[in-house]
Amino acid sequence: MKRVMILNGPNLNLLGVREPHIYGKTTLEEIRQNCEREAGKLGLAISFHQSNHEGELVDLIQSARQDADSIVINPAGYSFTSIAMVDAIKAFEGPVIEVHISNIHARDELHRHSKISHAATGVICGLGPYGYIAALSTLAQMKKG
Ligand code: CA2
């Protein structure tokens, strides 16, 4: 069974609670439940994490080298700043799908240029919480994922 590590960066624990006009009303817990349901259908084994701490996210990405075959990551605010996460992702051999709930290309200058995309296999943005499902479905179909 393919193992997928799903990682969520800073402030995503506030989804559905604050700023619903940008990020919608779905909570991170609901996204987790939807991912569990979809993974069951697709025959994937998932682990789901959220952290507000860059080092903890780097540790998780490193642990994926042993614990996962592929990664789905919403790096949130660290998308635009974290070279450490880019380096950790580059050391991971499997596919990495970067997901953003909002369309970062339609956002302000501060939220437009993800550094993580440089190291990602693919990027999904602007599809709302469905982006996580699209990522899982893609990985299920990939030879290497
Ligand atoms: O659209 C996404 O998924 C983002 O990764 C979310 C990040 C943002 O910095 C990226 O540009 C796009 C922000 C996550 C913060 O989430 C909040 C949710 C509710 C209230 C406040 C922040």
mmCIF file of C-alpha atoms and ligand atoms in Angstrom:
data_model
loop_
_atom_site.group_PDB
_atom_site.id
_atom_site.type_symbol
_atom_site.label_atom_id
_atom_site.label_comp_id
_atom_site.label_asym_id
_atom_site.label_seq_id
_atom_site.Cartn_x
_atom_site.Cartn_y
_atom_site.Cartn_z
ATOM 1 C CA MET A 1 0.000 0.000 0.000
ATOM 2 C CA LYS A 2 1.385 3.436 -0.957
ATOM 3 C CA ARG A 3 2.069 5.670 2.048
ATOM 4 C CA VAL A 4 1.353 9.404 1.713
ATOM 5 C CA MET A 5 2.455 11.981 4.277
ATOM 6 C CA ILE A 6 0.177 15.055 4.260
ATOM 7 C CA LEU A 7 1.801 18.134 5.787
ATOM 8 C CA ASN A 8 0.167 21.432 6.698
ATOM 9 C CA GLY A 9 2.097 24.557 7.621
ATOM 10 C CA PRO A 10 1.532 27.479 9.958
ATOM 11 C CA ASN A 11 -1.913 28.865 10.780
ATOM 12 C CA LEU A 12 -3.774 26.193 8.804
ATOM 13 C CA ASN A 13 -5.150 25.043 12.170
ATOM 14 C CA LEU A 14 -7.260 28.238 11.937
ATOM 15 C CA LEU A 15 -8.992 27.168 8.704
ATOM 16 C CA GLY A 16 -12.747 27.616 8.823
ATOM 17 C CA VAL A 17 -12.407 29.654 11.978
ATOM 18 C CA ARG A 18 -10.813 32.885 10.680
ATOM 19 C CA GLU A 19 -10.793 34.581 7.234
ATOM 20 C CA PRO A 20 -13.474 32.335 5.612
ATOM 21 C CA HIS A 21 -13.748 34.837 2.715
ATOM 22 C CA ILE A 22 -10.250 33.780 1.568
ATOM 23 C CA TYR A 23 -9.870 30.192 2.747
ATOM 24 C CA GLY A 24 -13.510 29.012 2.996
ATOM 25 C CA LYS A 25 -15.443 27.457 5.862
ATOM 26 C CA THR A 26 -13.942 23.964 5.864
ATOM 27 C CA THR A 27 -11.854 23.226 8.946
ATOM 28 C CA LEU A 28 -8.537 21.358 8.865
ATOM 29 C CA GLU A 29 -10.188 18.522 10.794
ATOM 30 C CA GLU A 30 -12.812 18.229 8.020
ATOM 31 C CA ILE A 31 -10.018 18.209 5.409
ATOM 32 C CA ARG A 32 -8.322 15.418 7.388
ATOM 33 C CA GLN A 33 -11.548 13.387 7.467
ATOM 34 C CA ASN A 34 -12.094 13.911 3.706
ATOM 35 C CA CYS A 35 -8.504 12.792 3.030
ATOM 36 C CA GLU A 36 -8.991 9.666 5.212
ATOM 37 C CA ARG A 37 -12.203 8.802 3.323
ATOM 38 C CA GLU A 38 -10.595 9.331 -0.107
ATOM 39 C CA ALA A 39 -7.442 7.428 0.876
ATOM 40 C CA GLY A 40 -9.657 4.484 1.875
ATOM 41 C CA LYS A 41 -11.250 4.497 -1.581
ATOM 42 C CA LEU A 42 -7.890 4.842 -3.357
ATOM 43 C CA GLY A 43 -6.093 2.233 -1.255
ATOM 44 C CA LEU A 44 -3.567 4.713 0.185
ATOM 45 C CA ALA A 45 -2.223 4.813 3.744
ATOM 46 C CA ILE A 46 -2.024 8.433 4.911
ATOM 47 C CA SER A 47 -0.595 10.303 7.849
ATOM 48 C CA PHE A 48 -1.835 13.864 8.426
ATOM 49 C CA HIS A 49 0.131 16.574 10.251
ATOM 50 C CA GLN A 50 -0.014 20.309 10.971
ATOM 51 C CA SER A 51 2.721 22.402 12.543
ATOM 52 C CA ASN A 52 3.360 26.076 13.121
ATOM 53 C CA HIS A 53 7.097 25.412 13.415
ATOM 54 C CA GLU A 54 9.502 25.341 10.472
ATOM 55 C CA GLY A 55 11.989 22.960 12.145
ATOM 56 C CA GLU A 56 9.232 20.507 12.993
ATOM 57 C CA LEU A 57 8.102 20.527 9.348
ATOM 58 C CA VAL A 58 11.706 19.935 8.218
ATOM 59 C CA ASP A 59 11.909 16.986 10.669
ATOM 60 C CA LEU A 60 8.670 15.545 9.259
ATOM 61 C CA ILE A 61 9.877 15.912 5.650
ATOM 62 C CA GLN A 62 13.111 14.141 6.621
ATOM 63 C CA SER A 63 11.162 11.364 8.375
ATOM 64 C CA ALA A 64 9.155 10.849 5.172
ATOM 65 C CA ARG A 65 12.364 9.390 3.659
ATOM 66 C CA GLN A 66 11.641 6.299 5.809
ATOM 67 C CA ASP A 67 7.923 6.615 6.545
ATOM 68 C CA ALA A 68 6.288 7.621 3.235
ATOM 69 C CA ASP A 69 6.404 7.042 -0.507
ATOM 70 C CA SER A 70 5.095 10.490 -1.396
ATOM 71 C CA ILE A 71 4.245 13.828 0.181
ATOM 72 C CA VAL A 72 1.341 16.258 -0.106
ATOM 73 C CA ILE A 73 2.303 19.596 1.408
ATOM 74 C CA ASN A 74 0.515 22.868 2.018
ATOM 75 C CA PRO A 75 3.479 24.892 3.291
ATOM 76 C CA ALA A 76 1.210 27.929 3.950
ATOM 77 C CA GLY A 77 3.262 30.986 4.959
ATOM 78 C CA TYR A 78 6.550 29.060 4.745
ATOM 79 C CA SER A 79 5.959 28.681 0.980
ATOM 80 C CA PHE A 80 7.395 32.133 0.503
ATOM 81 C CA THR A 81 10.352 31.998 2.882
ATOM 82 C CA SER A 82 11.637 28.519 3.691
ATOM 83 C CA ILE A 83 14.842 27.456 1.949
ATOM 84 C CA ALA A 84 15.200 24.853 4.738
ATOM 85 C CA MET A 85 11.985 23.172 3.610
ATOM 86 C CA VAL A 86 13.044 23.363 -0.059
ATOM 87 C CA ASP A 87 16.329 21.629 0.856
ATOM 88 C CA ALA A 88 14.533 18.926 2.877
ATOM 89 C CA ILE A 89 12.114 18.277 -0.008
ATOM 90 C CA LYS A 90 15.022 17.993 -2.453
ATOM 91 C CA ALA A 91 16.438 15.198 -0.266
ATOM 92 C CA PHE A 92 13.157 13.257 -0.565
ATOM 93 C CA GLU A 93 13.138 10.907 -3.534
ATOM 94 C CA GLY A 94 9.399 10.362 -4.117
ATOM 95 C CA PRO A 95 6.813 12.704 -5.658
ATOM 96 C CA VAL A 96 5.849 15.848 -3.744
ATOM 97 C CA ILE A 97 2.583 17.630 -4.536
ATOM 98 C CA GLU A 98 2.294 21.201 -3.253
ATOM 99 C CA VAL A 99 -1.280 22.235 -2.469
ATOM 100 C CA HIS A 100 -2.733 25.679 -1.796
ATOM 101 C CA ILE A 101 -6.407 26.147 -1.031
ATOM 102 C CA SER A 102 -6.455 29.616 -2.578
ATOM 103 C CA ASN A 103 -5.113 30.600 -5.996
ATOM 104 C CA ILE A 104 -1.803 32.065 -4.889
ATOM 105 C CA HIS A 105 -1.237 33.546 -8.366
ATOM 106 C CA ALA A 106 -4.281 35.760 -7.923
ATOM 107 C CA ARG A 107 -3.140 36.992 -4.502
ATOM 108 C CA ASP A 108 -1.040 39.984 -3.511
ATOM 109 C CA GLU A 109 2.713 40.105 -4.214
ATOM 110 C CA LEU A 110 3.535 38.702 -0.748
ATOM 111 C CA HIS A 111 1.546 35.484 -1.365
ATOM 112 C CA ARG A 112 2.403 34.852 -5.011
ATOM 113 C CA HIS A 113 5.879 33.311 -5.339
ATOM 114 C CA SER A 114 6.262 29.958 -3.643
ATOM 115 C CA LYS A 115 9.868 28.835 -3.192
ATOM 116 C CA ILE A 116 8.611 25.294 -2.500
ATOM 117 C CA SER A 117 7.296 24.944 -6.086
ATOM 118 C CA HIS A 118 10.927 24.825 -7.250
ATOM 119 C CA ALA A 119 11.324 21.446 -5.514
ATOM 120 C CA ALA A 120 7.766 20.104 -5.977
ATOM 121 C CA THR A 121 6.762 17.524 -8.564
ATOM 122 C CA GLY A 122 3.464 19.324 -9.121
ATOM 123 C CA VAL A 123 1.452 22.228 -7.744
ATOM 124 C CA ILE A 124 -2.309 22.468 -7.200
ATOM 125 C CA CYS A 125 -3.836 25.783 -6.161
ATOM 126 C CA GLY A 126 -7.178 27.553 -6.157
ATOM 127 C CA LEU A 127 -9.353 24.418 -5.963
ATOM 128 C CA GLY A 128 -10.226 24.900 -2.298
ATOM 129 C CA PRO A 129 -10.010 21.855 0.002
ATOM 130 C CA TYR A 130 -10.588 19.625 -3.048
ATOM 131 C CA GLY A 131 -6.930 20.278 -3.910
ATOM 132 C CA TYR A 132 -5.922 17.708 -1.267
ATOM 133 C CA ILE A 133 -8.225 15.099 -2.858
ATOM 134 C CA ALA A 134 -6.883 15.899 -6.336
ATOM 135 C CA ALA A 135 -3.346 15.426 -4.996
ATOM 136 C CA LEU A 136 -4.179 12.030 -3.456
ATOM 137 C CA SER A 137 -5.915 10.890 -6.630
ATOM 138 C CA THR A 138 -2.880 11.957 -8.691
ATOM 139 C CA LEU A 139 -0.453 10.095 -6.404
ATOM 140 C CA ALA A 140 -2.609 6.955 -6.473
ATOM 141 C CA GLN A 141 -2.257 6.908 -10.259
ATOM 142 C CA MET A 142 1.458 7.707 -10.426
ATOM 143 C CA LYS A 143 3.862 4.834 -10.977
ATOM 144 C CA LYS A 144 6.371 6.158 -8.445
ATOM 145 C CA GLY A 145 3.879 7.798 -6.022
HETATM 146 O O1 CA2 B 1 -4.213 28.923 0.116
HETATM 147 C C1 CA2 B 1 -3.444 28.282 0.852
HETATM 148 O O2 CA2 B 1 -3.612 27.110 1.133
HETATM 149 C C2 CA2 B 1 -2.247 29.013 1.484
HETATM 150 O O3 CA2 B 1 -1.153 28.107 1.550
HETATM 151 C C3 CA2 B 1 -2.654 29.449 2.873
HETATM 152 C C4 CA2 B 1 -1.600 30.306 3.551
HETATM 153 C C5 CA2 B 1 -1.176 31.475 2.685
HETATM 154 O O4 CA2 B 1 -0.082 32.136 3.293
HETATM 155 C C6 CA2 B 1 -0.777 31.000 1.321
HETATM 156 O O5 CA2 B 1 -0.520 32.147 0.535
HETATM 157 C C7 CA2 B 1 -1.850 30.194 0.639
HETATM 158 C C8 CA2 B 1 -2.125 30.900 4.839
HETATM 159 C C9 CA2 B 1 -2.630 29.899 5.807
HETATM 160 C C10 CA2 B 1 -3.216 30.650 6.941
HETATM 161 O O6 CA2 B 1 -4.492 30.160 7.142
HETATM 162 C C11 CA2 B 1 -5.323 30.923 7.848
HETATM 163 C C12 CA2 B 1 -6.600 30.433 7.967
HETATM 164 C C13 CA2 B 1 -7.519 31.122 8.657
HETATM 165 C C14 CA2 B 1 -7.178 32.340 9.242
HETATM 166 C C15 CA2 B 1 -5.899 32.842 9.126
HETATM 167 C C16 CA2 B 1 -4.962 32.132 8.430
#
